[in-house]
């Protein structure tokens, strides 16, 4: 690990905190600290992570990860798109006893699609998943992510925050060409669910 002793301490501290949440050490954390510097990285985590955790509770993990996936696809970050899509797939399997219609690997390759095609493909996936109410939600997220509209209520303000927070991670993931890792959610700690998911996908 490159950088100063302080960089290494901050990276390890952040990695330990996120590992406790998600059950693994995300590859992006070292590069976040390298790009922001140790003190700004600490400030960034303190400013964004508690609000992110609250958003997961208020919106529900499936809706929150759908928003983060859409934002990451709009921004062109395969690393974040995979982590969010994998989380979405695991949550869908856990809660609905069915795989999400499109796997995370495939979803993460949609980063270069024109906006209208991306919107159309995601609409089809949500309809196939039986998540009909989420189609309107997705449209709102995409409009907020692209700057086509401003937030008008509390839930949309939460998405606007995700646009900023996930946008930072997207920029780091793209700049460092980080390879996908695991699901960016506590559901990743469910080893039995991940094993069942892998078996079904195989």
PDB file of C-alpha atoms in Angstrom:
ATOM      1  CA  UNK A   1       0.000   0.000   0.000  1.00  0.00           C
ATOM      2  CA  UNK A   2       1.503   3.326  -1.073  1.00  0.00           C
ATOM      3  CA  UNK A   3       1.284   6.637   0.766  1.00  0.00           C
ATOM      4  CA  UNK A   4       2.224   8.011   4.168  1.00  0.00           C
ATOM      5  CA  UNK A   5       1.780   6.297   7.497  1.00  0.00           C
ATOM      6  CA  UNK A   6      -1.320   8.430   8.056  1.00  0.00           C
ATOM      7  CA  UNK A   7      -2.719   7.309   4.702  1.00  0.00           C
ATOM      8  CA  UNK A   8      -2.238   3.689   5.697  1.00  0.00           C
ATOM      9  CA  UNK A   9      -3.885   4.183   9.097  1.00  0.00           C
ATOM     10  CA  UNK A  10      -6.891   5.899   7.542  1.00  0.00           C
ATOM     11  CA  UNK A  11      -7.222   3.276   4.816  1.00  0.00           C
ATOM     12  CA  UNK A  12      -7.116   0.460   7.362  1.00  0.00           C
ATOM     13  CA  UNK A  13      -9.629   2.221   9.619  1.00  0.00           C
ATOM     14  CA  UNK A  14     -12.053   2.799   6.754  1.00  0.00           C
ATOM     15  CA  UNK A  15     -11.611  -0.749   5.481  1.00  0.00           C
ATOM     16  CA  UNK A  16     -12.294  -2.201   8.934  1.00  0.00           C
ATOM     17  CA  UNK A  17     -15.458  -0.108   9.284  1.00  0.00           C
ATOM     18  CA  UNK A  18     -16.816  -1.086   5.871  1.00  0.00           C
ATOM     19  CA  UNK A  19     -15.811  -4.717   6.325  1.00  0.00           C
ATOM     20  CA  UNK A  20     -17.910  -4.798   9.494  1.00  0.00           C
ATOM     21  CA  UNK A  21     -20.881  -3.558   7.435  1.00  0.00           C
ATOM     22  CA  UNK A  22     -20.485  -5.605   4.262  1.00  0.00           C
ATOM     23  CA  UNK A  23     -18.306  -8.565   5.245  1.00  0.00           C
ATOM     24  CA  UNK A  24     -15.449  -7.762   2.866  1.00  0.00           C
ATOM     25  CA  UNK A  25     -12.894  -5.050   2.116  1.00  0.00           C
ATOM     26  CA  UNK A  26     -13.989  -2.998  -0.918  1.00  0.00           C
ATOM     27  CA  UNK A  27     -11.202  -2.324  -3.398  1.00  0.00           C
ATOM     28  CA  UNK A  28     -12.221   1.305  -3.792  1.00  0.00           C
ATOM     29  CA  UNK A  29     -11.356   2.492  -0.278  1.00  0.00           C
ATOM     30  CA  UNK A  30      -7.602   2.764  -0.718  1.00  0.00           C
ATOM     31  CA  UNK A  31      -8.072   4.859  -3.848  1.00  0.00           C
ATOM     32  CA  UNK A  32     -10.627   7.126  -2.153  1.00  0.00           C
ATOM     33  CA  UNK A  33      -8.031   7.960   0.505  1.00  0.00           C
ATOM     34  CA  UNK A  34      -5.305   8.369  -2.123  1.00  0.00           C
ATOM     35  CA  UNK A  35      -7.448  10.762  -4.173  1.00  0.00           C
ATOM     36  CA  UNK A  36      -8.859  12.840  -1.306  1.00  0.00           C
ATOM     37  CA  UNK A  37      -5.981  12.656   1.148  1.00  0.00           C
ATOM     38  CA  UNK A  38      -6.407  11.202   4.649  1.00  0.00           C
ATOM     39  CA  UNK A  39      -8.116  14.147   6.355  1.00  0.00           C
ATOM     40  CA  UNK A  40     -10.544  14.856   3.529  1.00  0.00           C
ATOM     41  CA  UNK A  41     -11.291  11.129   3.295  1.00  0.00           C
ATOM     42  CA  UNK A  42     -12.184  11.053   6.993  1.00  0.00           C
ATOM     43  CA  UNK A  43     -14.375  14.126   6.532  1.00  0.00           C
ATOM     44  CA  UNK A  44     -16.022  12.577   3.469  1.00  0.00           C
ATOM     45  CA  UNK A  45     -16.857   9.376   5.337  1.00  0.00           C
ATOM     46  CA  UNK A  46     -18.199  11.302   8.337  1.00  0.00           C
ATOM     47  CA  UNK A  47     -20.349  13.517   6.108  1.00  0.00           C
ATOM     48  CA  UNK A  48     -21.788  10.812   3.871  1.00  0.00           C
ATOM     49  CA  UNK A  49     -21.884   7.373   5.482  1.00  0.00           C
ATOM     50  CA  UNK A  50     -24.380   8.099   8.304  1.00  0.00           C
ATOM     51  CA  UNK A  51     -26.748   9.741   5.824  1.00  0.00           C
ATOM     52  CA  UNK A  52     -26.295   6.830   3.433  1.00  0.00           C
ATOM     53  CA  UNK A  53     -27.156   4.341   6.176  1.00  0.00           C
ATOM     54  CA  UNK A  54     -30.254   6.383   7.022  1.00  0.00           C
ATOM     55  CA  UNK A  55     -31.272   6.389   3.342  1.00  0.00           C
ATOM     56  CA  UNK A  56     -31.053   2.590   3.277  1.00  0.00           C
ATOM     57  CA  UNK A  57     -33.461   2.494   6.216  1.00  0.00           C
ATOM     58  CA  UNK A  58     -35.900   5.092   4.891  1.00  0.00           C
ATOM     59  CA  UNK A  59     -36.051   4.022   1.244  1.00  0.00           C
ATOM     60  CA  UNK A  60     -35.438   0.343   1.886  1.00  0.00           C
ATOM     61  CA  UNK A  61     -32.338  -1.420   0.594  1.00  0.00           C
ATOM     62  CA  UNK A  62     -33.833  -2.562  -2.719  1.00  0.00           C
ATOM     63  CA  UNK A  63     -34.985   0.919  -3.738  1.00  0.00           C
ATOM     64  CA  UNK A  64     -31.766   2.515  -2.487  1.00  0.00           C
ATOM     65  CA  UNK A  65     -29.554   0.084  -4.404  1.00  0.00           C
ATOM     66  CA  UNK A  66     -31.657   0.522  -7.518  1.00  0.00           C
ATOM     67  CA  UNK A  67     -30.974   4.258  -7.251  1.00  0.00           C
ATOM     68  CA  UNK A  68     -27.241   3.715  -6.734  1.00  0.00           C
ATOM     69  CA  UNK A  69     -27.137   1.288  -9.673  1.00  0.00           C
ATOM     70  CA  UNK A  70     -28.866   3.791 -11.961  1.00  0.00           C
ATOM     71  CA  UNK A  71     -26.538   6.600 -10.873  1.00  0.00           C
ATOM     72  CA  UNK A  72     -23.465   4.433 -11.455  1.00  0.00           C
ATOM     73  CA  UNK A  73     -24.659   3.388 -14.905  1.00  0.00           C
ATOM     74  CA  UNK A  74     -25.340   7.002 -15.870  1.00  0.00           C
ATOM     75  CA  UNK A  75     -21.846   7.955 -14.695  1.00  0.00           C
ATOM     76  CA  UNK A  76     -20.193   5.007 -16.437  1.00  0.00           C
ATOM     77  CA  UNK A  77     -18.696   3.212 -13.428  1.00  0.00           C
ATOM     78  CA  UNK A  78     -18.611  -0.558 -13.876  1.00  0.00           C
ATOM     79  CA  UNK A  79     -17.129  -1.133 -10.408  1.00  0.00           C
ATOM     80  CA  UNK A  80     -19.977   0.541  -8.511  1.00  0.00           C
ATOM     81  CA  UNK A  81     -22.635  -0.689 -10.928  1.00  0.00           C
ATOM     82  CA  UNK A  82     -21.603  -4.295 -10.292  1.00  0.00           C
ATOM     83  CA  UNK A  83     -21.532  -3.898  -6.507  1.00  0.00           C
ATOM     84  CA  UNK A  84     -24.994  -2.323  -6.464  1.00  0.00           C
ATOM     85  CA  UNK A  85     -26.465  -4.773  -8.993  1.00  0.00           C
ATOM     86  CA  UNK A  86     -25.112  -7.764  -7.063  1.00  0.00           C
ATOM     87  CA  UNK A  87     -26.644  -6.391  -3.865  1.00  0.00           C
ATOM     88  CA  UNK A  88     -29.937  -5.887  -5.700  1.00  0.00           C
ATOM     89  CA  UNK A  89     -29.832  -9.459  -7.015  1.00  0.00           C
ATOM     90  CA  UNK A  90     -29.142 -10.935  -3.568  1.00  0.00           C
ATOM     91  CA  UNK A  91     -31.903  -8.855  -1.968  1.00  0.00           C
ATOM     92  CA  UNK A  92     -34.359  -9.885  -4.674  1.00  0.00           C
ATOM     93  CA  UNK A  93     -33.512 -13.544  -4.119  1.00  0.00           C
ATOM     94  CA  UNK A  94     -33.797 -13.214  -0.348  1.00  0.00           C
ATOM     95  CA  UNK A  95     -37.075 -11.293  -0.348  1.00  0.00           C
ATOM     96  CA  UNK A  96     -38.834 -12.761  -3.419  1.00  0.00           C
ATOM     97  CA  UNK A  97     -37.182 -16.175  -3.727  1.00  0.00           C
ATOM     98  CA  UNK A  98     -36.244 -15.433  -7.331  1.00  0.00           C
ATOM     99  CA  UNK A  99     -33.211 -14.187  -9.187  1.00  0.00           C
ATOM    100  CA  UNK A 100     -33.246 -10.668 -10.588  1.00  0.00           C
ATOM    101  CA  UNK A 101     -33.966 -11.000 -14.340  1.00  0.00           C
ATOM    102  CA  UNK A 102     -30.508  -9.749 -15.387  1.00  0.00           C
ATOM    103  CA  UNK A 103     -27.312 -10.716 -13.561  1.00  0.00           C
ATOM    104  CA  UNK A 104     -24.932  -8.171 -12.066  1.00  0.00           C
ATOM    105  CA  UNK A 105     -22.165  -8.896 -14.551  1.00  0.00           C
ATOM    106  CA  UNK A 106     -24.459  -8.077 -17.467  1.00  0.00           C
ATOM    107  CA  UNK A 107     -26.006  -5.021 -15.811  1.00  0.00           C
ATOM    108  CA  UNK A 108     -22.567  -3.597 -15.104  1.00  0.00           C
ATOM    109  CA  UNK A 109     -21.782  -3.586 -18.837  1.00  0.00           C
ATOM    110  CA  UNK A 110     -24.632  -1.153 -19.564  1.00  0.00           C
ATOM    111  CA  UNK A 111     -22.424   1.804 -18.642  1.00  0.00           C
ATOM    112  CA  UNK A 112     -21.996   2.979 -22.224  1.00  0.00           C
ATOM    113  CA  UNK A 113     -25.637   2.895 -23.274  1.00  0.00           C
ATOM    114  CA  UNK A 114     -27.328   6.088 -24.517  1.00  0.00           C
ATOM    115  CA  UNK A 115     -29.642   7.501 -21.794  1.00  0.00           C
ATOM    116  CA  UNK A 116     -32.885   6.583 -23.559  1.00  0.00           C
ATOM    117  CA  UNK A 117     -31.756   3.012 -24.196  1.00  0.00           C
ATOM    118  CA  UNK A 118     -30.556   2.620 -20.612  1.00  0.00           C
ATOM    119  CA  UNK A 119     -33.913   3.847 -19.314  1.00  0.00           C
ATOM    120  CA  UNK A 120     -35.811   1.501 -21.640  1.00  0.00           C
ATOM    121  CA  UNK A 121     -33.720  -1.553 -20.720  1.00  0.00           C
ATOM    122  CA  UNK A 122     -34.066  -0.894 -16.998  1.00  0.00           C
ATOM    123  CA  UNK A 123     -37.827  -0.482 -17.416  1.00  0.00           C
ATOM    124  CA  UNK A 124     -38.017  -3.932 -19.022  1.00  0.00           C
ATOM    125  CA  UNK A 125     -35.915  -5.506 -16.261  1.00  0.00           C
ATOM    126  CA  UNK A 126     -38.055  -4.017 -13.501  1.00  0.00           C
ATOM    127  CA  UNK A 127     -41.266  -5.136 -15.195  1.00  0.00           C
ATOM    128  CA  UNK A 128     -39.870  -8.654 -15.604  1.00  0.00           C
ATOM    129  CA  UNK A 129     -38.905  -8.651 -11.924  1.00  0.00           C
ATOM    130  CA  UNK A 130     -42.451  -7.708 -10.934  1.00  0.00           C
ATOM    131  CA  UNK A 131     -41.213  -4.389  -9.537  1.00  0.00           C
ATOM    132  CA  UNK A 132     -43.800  -2.345 -11.398  1.00  0.00           C
ATOM    133  CA  UNK A 133     -43.930   0.483  -8.848  1.00  0.00           C
ATOM    134  CA  UNK A 134     -40.191   0.965  -9.177  1.00  0.00           C
ATOM    135  CA  UNK A 135     -40.450   2.009 -12.837  1.00  0.00           C
ATOM    136  CA  UNK A 136     -41.685   5.490 -11.871  1.00  0.00           C
ATOM    137  CA  UNK A 137     -39.077   5.615  -9.103  1.00  0.00           C
ATOM    138  CA  UNK A 138     -36.350   4.761 -11.606  1.00  0.00           C
ATOM    139  CA  UNK A 139     -37.461   7.579 -13.894  1.00  0.00           C
ATOM    140  CA  UNK A 140     -37.185  10.016 -10.992  1.00  0.00           C
ATOM    141  CA  UNK A 141     -33.707   8.737 -10.115  1.00  0.00           C
ATOM    142  CA  UNK A 142     -32.494   8.991 -13.699  1.00  0.00           C
ATOM    143  CA  UNK A 143     -33.849  12.530 -14.018  1.00  0.00           C
ATOM    144  CA  UNK A 144     -32.114  13.556 -10.793  1.00  0.00           C
ATOM    145  CA  UNK A 145     -28.884  11.812 -11.816  1.00  0.00           C
ATOM    146  CA  UNK A 146     -28.779  13.584 -15.170  1.00  0.00           C
ATOM    147  CA  UNK A 147     -29.818  16.983 -13.815  1.00  0.00           C
ATOM    148  CA  UNK A 148     -33.135  16.930 -15.673  1.00  0.00           C
ATOM    149  CA  UNK A 149     -35.003  17.770 -12.466  1.00  0.00           C
ATOM    150  CA  UNK A 150     -34.350  19.055  -8.949  1.00  0.00           C
ATOM    151  CA  UNK A 151     -35.527  17.263  -5.790  1.00  0.00           C
ATOM    152  CA  UNK A 152     -38.958  18.304  -4.540  1.00  0.00           C
ATOM    153  CA  UNK A 153     -39.421  16.125  -1.437  1.00  0.00           C
ATOM    154  CA  UNK A 154     -37.485  14.243   1.209  1.00  0.00           C
ATOM    155  CA  UNK A 155     -37.028  11.021  -0.735  1.00  0.00           C
ATOM    156  CA  UNK A 156     -35.786  12.904  -3.776  1.00  0.00           C
ATOM    157  CA  UNK A 157     -33.412  14.885  -1.564  1.00  0.00           C
ATOM    158  CA  UNK A 158     -31.990  11.558  -0.424  1.00  0.00           C
ATOM    159  CA  UNK A 159     -31.456  10.560  -4.042  1.00  0.00           C
ATOM    160  CA  UNK A 160     -29.785  13.910  -4.713  1.00  0.00           C
ATOM    161  CA  UNK A 161     -27.382  13.089  -1.890  1.00  0.00           C
ATOM    162  CA  UNK A 162     -26.735   9.665  -3.432  1.00  0.00           C
ATOM    163  CA  UNK A 163     -25.947  11.384  -6.736  1.00  0.00           C
ATOM    164  CA  UNK A 164     -23.200  13.336  -4.957  1.00  0.00           C
ATOM    165  CA  UNK A 165     -21.887  10.497  -2.796  1.00  0.00           C
ATOM    166  CA  UNK A 166     -22.005   7.721  -5.391  1.00  0.00           C
ATOM    167  CA  UNK A 167     -20.697  10.184  -7.962  1.00  0.00           C
ATOM    168  CA  UNK A 168     -17.476  10.502  -5.970  1.00  0.00           C
ATOM    169  CA  UNK A 169     -17.075   6.730  -5.778  1.00  0.00           C
ATOM    170  CA  UNK A 170     -17.860   6.474  -9.489  1.00  0.00           C
ATOM    171  CA  UNK A 171     -15.102   8.933 -10.354  1.00  0.00           C
ATOM    172  CA  UNK A 172     -12.605   6.985  -8.252  1.00  0.00           C
ATOM    173  CA  UNK A 173     -13.701   3.649  -9.711  1.00  0.00           C
ATOM    174  CA  UNK A 174     -13.379   4.946 -13.268  1.00  0.00           C
ATOM    175  CA  UNK A 175     -10.083   6.766 -12.741  1.00  0.00           C
ATOM    176  CA  UNK A 176      -8.403   3.713 -11.219  1.00  0.00           C
ATOM    177  CA  UNK A 177     -10.189   1.131 -13.390  1.00  0.00           C
ATOM    178  CA  UNK A 178     -11.123  -0.853 -10.298  1.00  0.00           C
ATOM    179  CA  UNK A 179     -12.314  -4.392 -10.939  1.00  0.00           C
ATOM    180  CA  UNK A 180     -15.683  -5.428  -9.439  1.00  0.00           C
ATOM    181  CA  UNK A 181     -15.622  -7.131  -6.067  1.00  0.00           C
ATOM    182  CA  UNK A 182     -18.695  -8.092  -4.005  1.00  0.00           C
ATOM    183  CA  UNK A 183     -22.177  -6.845  -3.063  1.00  0.00           C
ATOM    184  CA  UNK A 184     -22.144  -3.376  -1.505  1.00  0.00           C
ATOM    185  CA  UNK A 185     -24.641  -4.176   1.240  1.00  0.00           C
ATOM    186  CA  UNK A 186     -24.810  -6.100   4.545  1.00  0.00           C
ATOM    187  CA  UNK A 187     -26.654  -8.876   2.674  1.00  0.00           C
ATOM    188  CA  UNK A 188     -23.210  -9.786   1.327  1.00  0.00           C
ATOM    189  CA  UNK A 189     -22.443 -11.295   4.746  1.00  0.00           C
ATOM    190  CA  UNK A 190     -25.082 -13.987   4.215  1.00  0.00           C
ATOM    191  CA  UNK A 191     -22.819 -16.777   2.964  1.00  0.00           C
ATOM    192  CA  UNK A 192     -25.676 -19.242   2.522  1.00  0.00           C
ATOM    193  CA  UNK A 193     -27.609 -16.781   0.365  1.00  0.00           C
ATOM    194  CA  UNK A 194     -24.535 -16.038  -1.763  1.00  0.00           C
ATOM    195  CA  UNK A 195     -23.933 -19.751  -2.229  1.00  0.00           C
ATOM    196  CA  UNK A 196     -27.544 -20.322  -3.278  1.00  0.00           C
ATOM    197  CA  UNK A 197     -27.340 -17.351  -5.622  1.00  0.00           C
ATOM    198  CA  UNK A 198     -24.176 -18.709  -7.243  1.00  0.00           C
ATOM    199  CA  UNK A 199     -25.764 -22.140  -7.647  1.00  0.00           C
ATOM    200  CA  UNK A 200     -28.893 -20.691  -9.269  1.00  0.00           C
ATOM    201  CA  UNK A 201     -26.878 -18.422 -11.572  1.00  0.00           C
ATOM    202  CA  UNK A 202     -24.738 -21.381 -12.625  1.00  0.00           C
TER     203      UNK A 202
END
